[in-house]
Amino acid sequence: MRLSITMICLLAVVGCSSVSNVLPVGKNQFRVSSEMGGQFPSWSDVKELSINKGIEHCASTGKIMEEISWETHGARGWTPLNAELTFKCVDSD
């Protein structure tokens, strides 16, 4: 019983995260979004999820990711944090 209460409390503090699939939004432009809930996620943690997905997507085509823009939504501690990354894949030098 004590372990169950501890696990519930830990999950409430840690929260959960998710990352969308990479979606095409223009000629060689893509968008991916990530979200984290819980009490104390940082914006850099949320953005890291999107960056990693973008890097993975471009690497699968033999290219590297180049950021175009960010949109963020949410209020830390009140609502889940959401970050949307728009990027393109470019040839590595």
PDB file as gemmi writes it, atoms N, CA and C in Angstrom:
CRYST1    1.000    1.000    1.000  90.00  90.00  90.00 P 1                      
ATOM      1  N   MET A   1       0.838  -1.198   0.000  1.00  0.00           N  
ATOM      2  CA  MET A   1       0.000   0.000   0.000  1.00  0.00           C  
ATOM      3  C   MET A   1       0.876   1.252   0.000  1.00  0.00           C  
ATOM      4  N   ARG A   2       1.902   1.249   0.820  1.00  0.00           N  
ATOM      5  CA  ARG A   2       2.784   2.413   0.910  1.00  0.00           C  
ATOM      6  C   ARG A   2       3.488   2.662  -0.419  1.00  0.00           C  
ATOM      7  N   LEU A   3       3.899   1.572  -1.085  1.00  0.00           N  
ATOM      8  CA  LEU A   3       4.546   1.693  -2.389  1.00  0.00           C  
ATOM      9  C   LEU A   3       3.586   2.288  -3.418  1.00  0.00           C  
ATOM     10  N   SER A   4       2.326   1.886  -3.377  1.00  0.00           N  
ATOM     11  CA  SER A   4       1.331   2.424  -4.321  1.00  0.00           C  
ATOM     12  C   SER A   4       1.145   3.918  -4.142  1.00  0.00           C  
ATOM     13  N   ILE A   5       1.071   4.377  -2.937  1.00  0.00           N  
ATOM     14  CA  ILE A   5       0.913   5.809  -2.664  1.00  0.00           C  
ATOM     15  C   ILE A   5       2.145   6.567  -3.141  1.00  0.00           C  
ATOM     16  N   THR A   6       3.311   6.018  -2.891  1.00  0.00           N  
ATOM     17  CA  THR A   6       4.549   6.656  -3.338  1.00  0.00           C  
ATOM     18  C   THR A   6       4.573   6.769  -4.860  1.00  0.00           C  
ATOM     19  N   MET A   7       4.188   5.714  -5.574  1.00  0.00           N  
ATOM     20  CA  MET A   7       4.185   5.727  -7.036  1.00  0.00           C  
ATOM     21  C   MET A   7       3.178   6.746  -7.576  1.00  0.00           C  
ATOM     22  N   ILE A   8       2.024   6.839  -6.977  1.00  0.00           N  
ATOM     23  CA  ILE A   8       1.012   7.813  -7.415  1.00  0.00           C  
ATOM     24  C   ILE A   8       1.532   9.230  -7.229  1.00  0.00           C  
ATOM     25  N   CYS A   9       2.145   9.504  -6.110  1.00  0.00           N  
ATOM     26  CA  CYS A   9       2.709  10.838  -5.857  1.00  0.00           C  
ATOM     27  C   CYS A   9       3.826  11.156  -6.841  1.00  0.00           C  
ATOM     28  N   LEU A  10       4.681  10.182  -7.122  1.00  0.00           N  
ATOM     29  CA  LEU A  10       5.780  10.386  -8.059  1.00  0.00           C  
ATOM     30  C   LEU A  10       5.254  10.684  -9.451  1.00  0.00           C  
ATOM     31  N   LEU A  11       4.247   9.954  -9.906  1.00  0.00           N  
ATOM     32  CA  LEU A  11       3.671  10.199 -11.221  1.00  0.00           C  
ATOM     33  C   LEU A  11       3.006  11.560 -11.312  1.00  0.00           C  
ATOM     34  N   ALA A  12       2.416  12.014 -10.234  1.00  0.00           N  
ATOM     35  CA  ALA A  12       1.769  13.330 -10.229  1.00  0.00           C  
ATOM     36  C   ALA A  12       2.798  14.438 -10.397  1.00  0.00           C  
ATOM     37  N   VAL A  13       3.973  14.266  -9.824  1.00  0.00           N  
ATOM     38  CA  VAL A  13       5.021  15.282  -9.920  1.00  0.00           C  
ATOM     39  C   VAL A  13       5.721  15.207 -11.270  1.00  0.00           C  
ATOM     40  N   VAL A  14       6.050  14.002 -11.719  1.00  0.00           N  
ATOM     41  CA  VAL A  14       6.780  13.821 -12.960  1.00  0.00           C  
ATOM     42  C   VAL A  14       5.907  14.156 -14.159  1.00  0.00           C  
ATOM     43  N   GLY A  15       4.679  13.710 -14.173  1.00  0.00           N  
ATOM     44  CA  GLY A  15       3.779  13.976 -15.280  1.00  0.00           C  
ATOM     45  C   GLY A  15       4.046  13.047 -16.438  1.00  0.00           C  
ATOM     46  N   CYS A  16       3.562  13.441 -17.600  1.00  0.00           N  
ATOM     47  CA  CYS A  16       3.740  12.604 -18.769  1.00  0.00           C  
ATOM     48  C   CYS A  16       4.149  13.469 -19.947  1.00  0.00           C  
ATOM     49  N   SER A  17       4.648  12.827 -20.979  1.00  0.00           N  
ATOM     50  CA  SER A  17       5.061  13.562 -22.160  1.00  0.00           C  
ATOM     51  C   SER A  17       4.621  12.815 -23.411  1.00  0.00           C  
ATOM     52  N   SER A  18       4.496  13.551 -24.496  1.00  0.00           N  
ATOM     53  CA  SER A  18       4.163  12.943 -25.777  1.00  0.00           C  
ATOM     54  C   SER A  18       4.776  13.780 -26.896  1.00  0.00           C  
ATOM     55  N   VAL A  19       5.027  13.112 -28.021  1.00  0.00           N  
ATOM     56  CA  VAL A  19       5.574  13.771 -29.204  1.00  0.00           C  
ATOM     57  C   VAL A  19       4.739  13.327 -30.396  1.00  0.00           C  
ATOM     58  N   SER A  20       4.372  14.278 -31.241  1.00  0.00           N  
ATOM     59  CA  SER A  20       3.574  13.945 -32.418  1.00  0.00           C  
ATOM     60  C   SER A  20       4.440  13.314 -33.502  1.00  0.00           C  
ATOM     61  N   ASN A  21       3.788  12.822 -34.525  1.00  0.00           N  
ATOM     62  CA  ASN A  21       4.497  12.408 -35.727  1.00  0.00           C  
ATOM     63  C   ASN A  21       4.965  13.656 -36.455  1.00  0.00           C  
ATOM     64  N   VAL A  22       5.961  13.513 -37.303  1.00  0.00           N  
ATOM     65  CA  VAL A  22       6.438  14.620 -38.129  1.00  0.00           C  
ATOM     66  C   VAL A  22       5.463  14.793 -39.287  1.00  0.00           C  
ATOM     67  N   LEU A  23       4.984  16.028 -39.461  1.00  0.00           N  
ATOM     68  CA  LEU A  23       4.013  16.323 -40.516  1.00  0.00           C  
ATOM     69  C   LEU A  23       4.608  17.288 -41.533  1.00  0.00           C  
ATOM     70  N   PRO A  24       4.439  17.036 -42.837  1.00  0.00           N  
ATOM     71  CA  PRO A  24       4.893  18.007 -43.834  1.00  0.00           C  
ATOM     72  C   PRO A  24       3.973  19.228 -43.823  1.00  0.00           C  
ATOM     73  N   VAL A  25       4.557  20.423 -43.884  1.00  0.00           N  
ATOM     74  CA  VAL A  25       3.749  21.652 -43.877  1.00  0.00           C  
ATOM     75  C   VAL A  25       4.140  22.608 -45.004  1.00  0.00           C  
ATOM     76  N   GLY A  26       4.905  22.132 -45.950  1.00  0.00           N  
ATOM     77  CA  GLY A  26       5.338  22.956 -47.073  1.00  0.00           C  
ATOM     78  C   GLY A  26       6.465  22.254 -47.798  1.00  0.00           C  
ATOM     79  N   LYS A  27       7.026  22.918 -48.791  1.00  0.00           N  
ATOM     80  CA  LYS A  27       8.136  22.336 -49.540  1.00  0.00           C  
ATOM     81  C   LYS A  27       9.345  22.205 -48.624  1.00  0.00           C  
ATOM     82  N   ASN A  28       9.728  20.982 -48.342  1.00  0.00           N  
ATOM     83  CA  ASN A  28      10.841  20.663 -47.441  1.00  0.00           C  
ATOM     84  C   ASN A  28      10.698  21.337 -46.078  1.00  0.00           C  
ATOM     85  N   GLN A  29       9.474  21.494 -45.608  1.00  0.00           N  
ATOM     86  CA  GLN A  29       9.228  22.015 -44.264  1.00  0.00           C  
ATOM     87  C   GLN A  29       8.338  21.037 -43.513  1.00  0.00           C  
ATOM     88  N   PHE A  30       8.669  20.868 -42.245  1.00  0.00           N  
ATOM     89  CA  PHE A  30       7.976  19.891 -41.421  1.00  0.00           C  
ATOM     90  C   PHE A  30       7.647  20.496 -40.065  1.00  0.00           C  
ATOM     91  N   ARG A  31       6.682  19.888 -39.379  1.00  0.00           N  
ATOM     92  CA  ARG A  31       6.324  20.353 -38.035  1.00  0.00           C  
ATOM     93  C   ARG A  31       6.156  19.147 -37.126  1.00  0.00           C  
ATOM     94  N   VAL A  32       6.635  19.312 -35.895  1.00  0.00           N  
ATOM     95  CA  VAL A  32       6.468  18.299 -34.861  1.00  0.00           C  
ATOM     96  C   VAL A  32       6.138  19.035 -33.571  1.00  0.00           C  
ATOM     97  N   SER A  33       5.264  18.462 -32.762  1.00  0.00           N  
ATOM     98  CA  SER A  33       4.938  19.102 -31.499  1.00  0.00           C  
ATOM     99  C   SER A  33       5.158  18.123 -30.354  1.00  0.00           C  
ATOM    100  N   SER A  34       5.454  18.684 -29.205  1.00  0.00           N  
ATOM    101  CA  SER A  34       5.654  17.875 -28.004  1.00  0.00           C  
ATOM    102  C   SER A  34       4.898  18.522 -26.853  1.00  0.00           C  
ATOM    103  N   GLU A  35       4.560  17.687 -25.878  1.00  0.00           N  
ATOM    104  CA  GLU A  35       3.799  18.183 -24.728  1.00  0.00           C  
ATOM    105  C   GLU A  35       4.252  17.459 -23.478  1.00  0.00           C  
ATOM    106  N   MET A  36       4.331  18.214 -22.386  1.00  0.00           N  
ATOM    107  CA  MET A  36       4.655  17.646 -21.079  1.00  0.00           C  
ATOM    108  C   MET A  36       3.706  18.216 -20.051  1.00  0.00           C  
ATOM    109  N   GLY A  37       3.211  17.340 -19.192  1.00  0.00           N  
ATOM    110  CA  GLY A  37       2.356  17.766 -18.096  1.00  0.00           C  
ATOM    111  C   GLY A  37       3.078  17.564 -16.778  1.00  0.00           C  
ATOM    112  N   GLY A  38       2.357  17.709 -15.716  1.00  0.00           N  
ATOM    113  CA  GLY A  38       2.958  17.564 -14.394  1.00  0.00           C  
ATOM    114  C   GLY A  38       3.271  18.921 -13.794  1.00  0.00           C  
ATOM    115  N   GLN A  39       3.922  18.914 -12.673  1.00  0.00           N  
ATOM    116  CA  GLN A  39       4.156  20.144 -11.943  1.00  0.00           C  
ATOM    117  C   GLN A  39       5.328  20.981 -12.442  1.00  0.00           C  
ATOM    118  N   PHE A  40       6.441  20.338 -12.794  1.00  0.00           N  
ATOM    119  CA  PHE A  40       7.644  21.125 -13.010  1.00  0.00           C  
ATOM    120  C   PHE A  40       8.407  20.830 -14.299  1.00  0.00           C  
ATOM    121  N   PRO A  41       7.747  20.615 -15.431  1.00  0.00           N  
ATOM    122  CA  PRO A  41       8.537  20.455 -16.658  1.00  0.00           C  
ATOM    123  C   PRO A  41       9.136  21.803 -17.048  1.00  0.00           C  
ATOM    124  N   SER A  42      10.298  21.783 -17.659  1.00  0.00           N  
ATOM    125  CA  SER A  42      10.901  23.028 -18.138  1.00  0.00           C  
ATOM    126  C   SER A  42      10.654  23.147 -19.638  1.00  0.00           C  
ATOM    127  N   TRP A  43      10.727  24.377 -20.139  1.00  0.00           N  
ATOM    128  CA  TRP A  43      10.540  24.584 -21.568  1.00  0.00           C  
ATOM    129  C   TRP A  43      11.633  23.873 -22.344  1.00  0.00           C  
ATOM    130  N   SER A  44      12.848  23.839 -21.827  1.00  0.00           N  
ATOM    131  CA  SER A  44      13.921  23.163 -22.555  1.00  0.00           C  
ATOM    132  C   SER A  44      13.670  21.657 -22.641  1.00  0.00           C  
ATOM    133  N   ASP A  45      13.075  21.061 -21.617  1.00  0.00           N  
ATOM    134  CA  ASP A  45      12.734  19.633 -21.670  1.00  0.00           C  
ATOM    135  C   ASP A  45      11.683  19.367 -22.746  1.00  0.00           C  
ATOM    136  N   VAL A  46      10.680  20.231 -22.812  1.00  0.00           N  
ATOM    137  CA  VAL A  46       9.604  20.063 -23.802  1.00  0.00           C  
ATOM    138  C   VAL A  46      10.157  20.240 -25.211  1.00  0.00           C  
ATOM    139  N   LYS A  47      10.979  21.271 -25.402  1.00  0.00           N  
ATOM    140  CA  LYS A  47      11.553  21.523 -26.725  1.00  0.00           C  
ATOM    141  C   LYS A  47      12.499  20.409 -27.151  1.00  0.00           C  
ATOM    142  N   GLU A  48      13.217  19.837 -26.203  1.00  0.00           N  
ATOM    143  CA  GLU A  48      14.151  18.756 -26.514  1.00  0.00           C  
ATOM    144  C   GLU A  48      13.445  17.570 -27.171  1.00  0.00           C  
ATOM    145  N   LEU A  49      12.230  17.274 -26.731  1.00  0.00           N  
ATOM    146  CA  LEU A  49      11.469  16.180 -27.334  1.00  0.00           C  
ATOM    147  C   LEU A  49      11.235  16.423 -28.824  1.00  0.00           C  
ATOM    148  N   SER A  50      10.835  17.657 -29.175  1.00  0.00           N  
ATOM    149  CA  SER A  50      10.592  17.996 -30.582  1.00  0.00           C  
ATOM    150  C   SER A  50      11.893  17.999 -31.379  1.00  0.00           C  
ATOM    151  N   ILE A  51      12.944  18.561 -30.806  1.00  0.00           N  
ATOM    152  CA  ILE A  51      14.236  18.612 -31.498  1.00  0.00           C  
ATOM    153  C   ILE A  51      14.726  17.208 -31.827  1.00  0.00           C  
ATOM    154  N   ASN A  52      14.660  16.312 -30.847  1.00  0.00           N  
ATOM    155  CA  ASN A  52      15.130  14.947 -31.074  1.00  0.00           C  
ATOM    156  C   ASN A  52      14.344  14.252 -32.181  1.00  0.00           C  
ATOM    157  N   LYS A  53      13.035  14.489 -32.224  1.00  0.00           N  
ATOM    158  CA  LYS A  53      12.195  13.877 -33.273  1.00  0.00           C  
ATOM    159  C   LYS A  53      12.564  14.461 -34.639  1.00  0.00           C  
ATOM    160  N   GLY A  54      12.815  15.774 -34.706  1.00  0.00           N  
ATOM    161  CA  GLY A  54      13.228  16.409 -35.963  1.00  0.00           C  
ATOM    162  C   GLY A  54      14.580  15.906 -36.438  1.00  0.00           C  
ATOM    163  N   ILE A  55      15.527  15.786 -35.523  1.00  0.00           N  
ATOM    164  CA  ILE A  55      16.857  15.263 -35.868  1.00  0.00           C  
ATOM    165  C   ILE A  55      16.740  13.842 -36.401  1.00  0.00           C  
ATOM    166  N   GLU A  56      15.947  13.038 -35.735  1.00  0.00           N  
ATOM    167  CA  GLU A  56      15.737  11.648 -36.150  1.00  0.00           C  
ATOM    168  C   GLU A  56      15.127  11.581 -37.553  1.00  0.00           C  
ATOM    169  N   HIS A  57      14.140  12.434 -37.808  1.00  0.00           N  
ATOM    170  CA  HIS A  57      13.481  12.446 -39.115  1.00  0.00           C  
ATOM    171  C   HIS A  57      14.478  12.805 -40.218  1.00  0.00           C  
ATOM    172  N   CYS A  58      15.237  13.861 -40.036  1.00  0.00           N  
ATOM    173  CA  CYS A  58      16.190  14.288 -41.062  1.00  0.00           C  
ATOM    174  C   CYS A  58      17.323  13.274 -41.236  1.00  0.00           C  
ATOM    175  N   ALA A  59      17.790  12.702 -40.150  1.00  0.00           N  
ATOM    176  CA  ALA A  59      18.863  11.704 -40.228  1.00  0.00           C  
ATOM    177  C   ALA A  59      18.422  10.499 -41.043  1.00  0.00           C  
ATOM    178  N   SER A  60      17.133  10.173 -40.997  1.00  0.00           N  
ATOM    179  CA  SER A  60      16.644   9.021 -41.760  1.00  0.00           C  
ATOM    180  C   SER A  60      16.729   9.264 -43.269  1.00  0.00           C  
ATOM    181  N   THR A  61      16.896  10.523 -43.678  1.00  0.00           N  
ATOM    182  CA  THR A  61      17.049  10.864 -45.095  1.00  0.00           C  
ATOM    183  C   THR A  61      18.476  11.272 -45.423  1.00  0.00           C  
ATOM    184  N   GLY A  62      19.383  11.132 -44.450  1.00  0.00           N  
ATOM    185  CA  GLY A  62      20.786  11.486 -44.670  1.00  0.00           C  
ATOM    186  C   GLY A  62      21.056  12.979 -44.600  1.00  0.00           C  
ATOM    187  N   LYS A  63      20.173  13.717 -43.956  1.00  0.00           N  
ATOM    188  CA  LYS A  63      20.333  15.169 -43.862  1.00  0.00           C  
ATOM    189  C   LYS A  63      20.364  15.588 -42.396  1.00  0.00           C  
ATOM    190  N   ILE A  64      20.530  16.880 -42.164  1.00  0.00           N  
ATOM    191  CA  ILE A  64      20.498  17.411 -40.806  1.00  0.00           C  
ATOM    192  C   ILE A  64      19.338  18.396 -40.664  1.00  0.00           C  
ATOM    193  N   MET A  65      18.899  18.555 -39.432  1.00  0.00           N  
ATOM    194  CA  MET A  65      17.750  19.421 -39.164  1.00  0.00           C  
ATOM    195  C   MET A  65      18.190  20.870 -39.004  1.00  0.00           C  
ATOM    196  N   GLU A  66      17.395  21.771 -39.562  1.00  0.00           N  
ATOM    197  CA  GLU A  66      17.602  23.205 -39.375  1.00  0.00           C  
ATOM    198  C   GLU A  66      16.287  23.813 -38.883  1.00  0.00           C  
ATOM    199  N   GLU A  67      16.324  24.433 -37.721  1.00  0.00           N  
ATOM    200  CA  GLU A  67      15.122  25.041 -37.141  1.00  0.00           C  
ATOM    201  C   GLU A  67      14.670  26.227 -37.980  1.00  0.00           C  
ATOM    202  N   ILE A  68      13.354  26.357 -38.118  1.00  0.00           N  
ATOM    203  CA  ILE A  68      12.770  27.526 -38.782  1.00  0.00           C  
ATOM    204  C   ILE A  68      12.076  28.399 -37.742  1.00  0.00           C  
ATOM    205  N   SER A  69      11.183  27.791 -36.944  1.00  0.00           N  
ATOM    206  CA  SER A  69      10.471  28.592 -35.940  1.00  0.00           C  
ATOM    207  C   SER A  69       9.912  27.704 -34.835  1.00  0.00           C  
ATOM    208  N   TRP A  70       9.557  28.362 -33.735  1.00  0.00           N  
ATOM    209  CA  TRP A  70       8.944  27.705 -32.570  1.00  0.00           C  
ATOM    210  C   TRP A  70       7.648  28.409 -32.217  1.00  0.00           C  
ATOM    211  N   GLU A  71       6.691  27.642 -31.735  1.00  0.00           N  
ATOM    212  CA  GLU A  71       5.502  28.187 -31.075  1.00  0.00           C  
ATOM    213  C   GLU A  71       5.367  27.436 -29.761  1.00  0.00           C  
ATOM    214  N   THR A  72       5.086  28.157 -28.693  1.00  0.00           N  
ATOM    215  CA  THR A  72       4.907  27.507 -27.399  1.00  0.00           C  
ATOM    216  C   THR A  72       3.565  27.919 -26.805  1.00  0.00           C  
ATOM    217  N   HIS A  73       3.000  26.990 -26.035  1.00  0.00           N  
ATOM    218  CA  HIS A  73       1.710  27.226 -25.395  1.00  0.00           C  
ATOM    219  C   HIS A  73       1.750  26.596 -24.009  1.00  0.00           C  
ATOM    220  N   GLY A  74       1.007  27.159 -23.096  1.00  0.00           N  
ATOM    221  CA  GLY A  74       0.890  26.575 -21.764  1.00  0.00           C  
ATOM    222  C   GLY A  74       1.493  27.466 -20.697  1.00  0.00           C  
ATOM    223  N   ALA A  75       1.180  27.147 -19.461  1.00  0.00           N  
ATOM    224  CA  ALA A  75       1.675  27.886 -18.309  1.00  0.00           C  
ATOM    225  C   ALA A  75       2.254  26.888 -17.308  1.00  0.00           C  
ATOM    226  N   ARG A  76       3.526  27.002 -17.055  1.00  0.00           N  
ATOM    227  CA  ARG A  76       4.231  26.070 -16.179  1.00  0.00           C  
ATOM    228  C   ARG A  76       3.534  25.985 -14.816  1.00  0.00           C  
ATOM    229  N   GLY A  77       3.206  24.760 -14.420  1.00  0.00           N  
ATOM    230  CA  GLY A  77       2.549  24.534 -13.139  1.00  0.00           C  
ATOM    231  C   GLY A  77       1.033  24.600 -13.205  1.00  0.00           C  
ATOM    232  N   TRP A  78       0.485  25.130 -14.314  1.00  0.00           N  
ATOM    233  CA  TRP A  78      -0.973  25.262 -14.435  1.00  0.00           C  
ATOM    234  C   TRP A  78      -1.546  24.381 -15.527  1.00  0.00           C  
ATOM    235  N   THR A  79      -0.915  24.415 -16.697  1.00  0.00           N  
ATOM    236  CA  THR A  79      -1.391  23.628 -17.830  1.00  0.00           C  
ATOM    237  C   THR A  79      -0.201  22.903 -18.452  1.00  0.00           C  
ATOM    238  N   PRO A  80      -0.453  21.864 -19.250  1.00  0.00           N  
ATOM    239  CA  PRO A  80       0.670  21.206 -19.930  1.00  0.00           C  
ATOM    240  C   PRO A  80       1.401  22.193 -20.834  1.00  0.00           C  
ATOM    241  N   LEU A  81       2.704  22.007 -20.965  1.00  0.00           N  
ATOM    242  CA  LEU A  81       3.514  22.832 -21.852  1.00  0.00           C  
ATOM    243  C   LEU A  81       3.572  22.156 -23.213  1.00  0.00           C  
ATOM    244  N   ASN A  82       3.349  22.944 -24.264  1.00  0.00           N  
ATOM    245  CA  ASN A  82       3.347  22.435 -25.620  1.00  0.00           C  
ATOM    246  C   ASN A  82       4.307  23.260 -26.455  1.00  0.00           C  
ATOM    247  N   ALA A  83       5.157  22.596 -27.225  1.00  0.00           N  
ATOM    248  CA  ALA A  83       6.097  23.281 -28.115  1.00  0.00           C  
ATOM    249  C   ALA A  83       5.958  22.707 -29.512  1.00  0.00           C  
ATOM    250  N   GLU A  84       5.819  23.596 -30.499  1.00  0.00           N  
ATOM    251  CA  GLU A  84       5.709  23.181 -31.900  1.00  0.00           C  
ATOM    252  C   GLU A  84       6.926  23.691 -32.655  1.00  0.00           C  
ATOM    253  N   LEU A  85       7.663  22.778 -33.241  1.00  0.00           N  
ATOM    254  CA  LEU A  85       8.865  23.105 -33.995  1.00  0.00           C  
ATOM    255  C   LEU A  85       8.582  22.963 -35.483  1.00  0.00           C  
ATOM    256  N   THR A  86       8.889  24.012 -36.241  1.00  0.00           N  
ATOM    257  CA  THR A  86       8.869  23.938 -37.699  1.00  0.00           C  
ATOM    258  C   THR A  86      10.324  23.905 -38.132  1.00  0.00           C  
ATOM    259  N   PHE A  87      10.652  22.957 -39.015  1.00  0.00           N  
ATOM    260  CA  PHE A  87      12.049  22.783 -39.416  1.00  0.00           C  
ATOM    261  C   PHE A  87      12.126  22.313 -40.863  1.00  0.00           C  
ATOM    262  N   LYS A  88      13.357  22.304 -41.369  1.00  0.00           N  
ATOM    263  CA  LYS A  88      13.606  21.729 -42.687  1.00  0.00           C  
ATOM    264  C   LYS A  88      14.835  20.835 -42.592  1.00  0.00           C  
ATOM    265  N   CYS A  89      14.972  19.960 -43.559  1.00  0.00           N  
ATOM    266  CA  CYS A  89      16.120  19.056 -43.622  1.00  0.00           C  
ATOM    267  C   CYS A  89      17.058  19.581 -44.701  1.00  0.00           C  
ATOM    268  N   VAL A  90      18.331  19.751 -44.357  1.00  0.00           N  
ATOM    269  CA  VAL A  90      19.319  20.279 -45.297  1.00  0.00           C  
ATOM    270  C   VAL A  90      20.495  19.318 -45.392  1.00  0.00           C  
ATOM    271  N   ASP A  91      21.204  19.416 -46.510  1.00  0.00           N  
ATOM    272  CA  ASP A  91      22.401  18.596 -46.688  1.00  0.00           C  
ATOM    273  C   ASP A  91      23.463  19.005 -45.696  1.00  0.00           C  
ATOM    274  N   SER A  92      24.193  18.036 -45.183  1.00  0.00           N  
ATOM    275  CA  SER A  92      25.295  18.352 -44.271  1.00  0.00           C  
ATOM    276  C   SER A  92      26.494  18.789 -45.093  1.00  0.00           C  
ATOM    277  N   ASP A  93      27.268  19.681 -44.550  1.00  0.00           N  
ATOM    278  CA  ASP A  93      28.434  20.210 -45.281  1.00  0.00           C  
ATOM    279  C   ASP A  93      29.600  19.276 -45.206  1.00  0.00           C  
TER     280      ASP A  93                                                      
END                                                                             
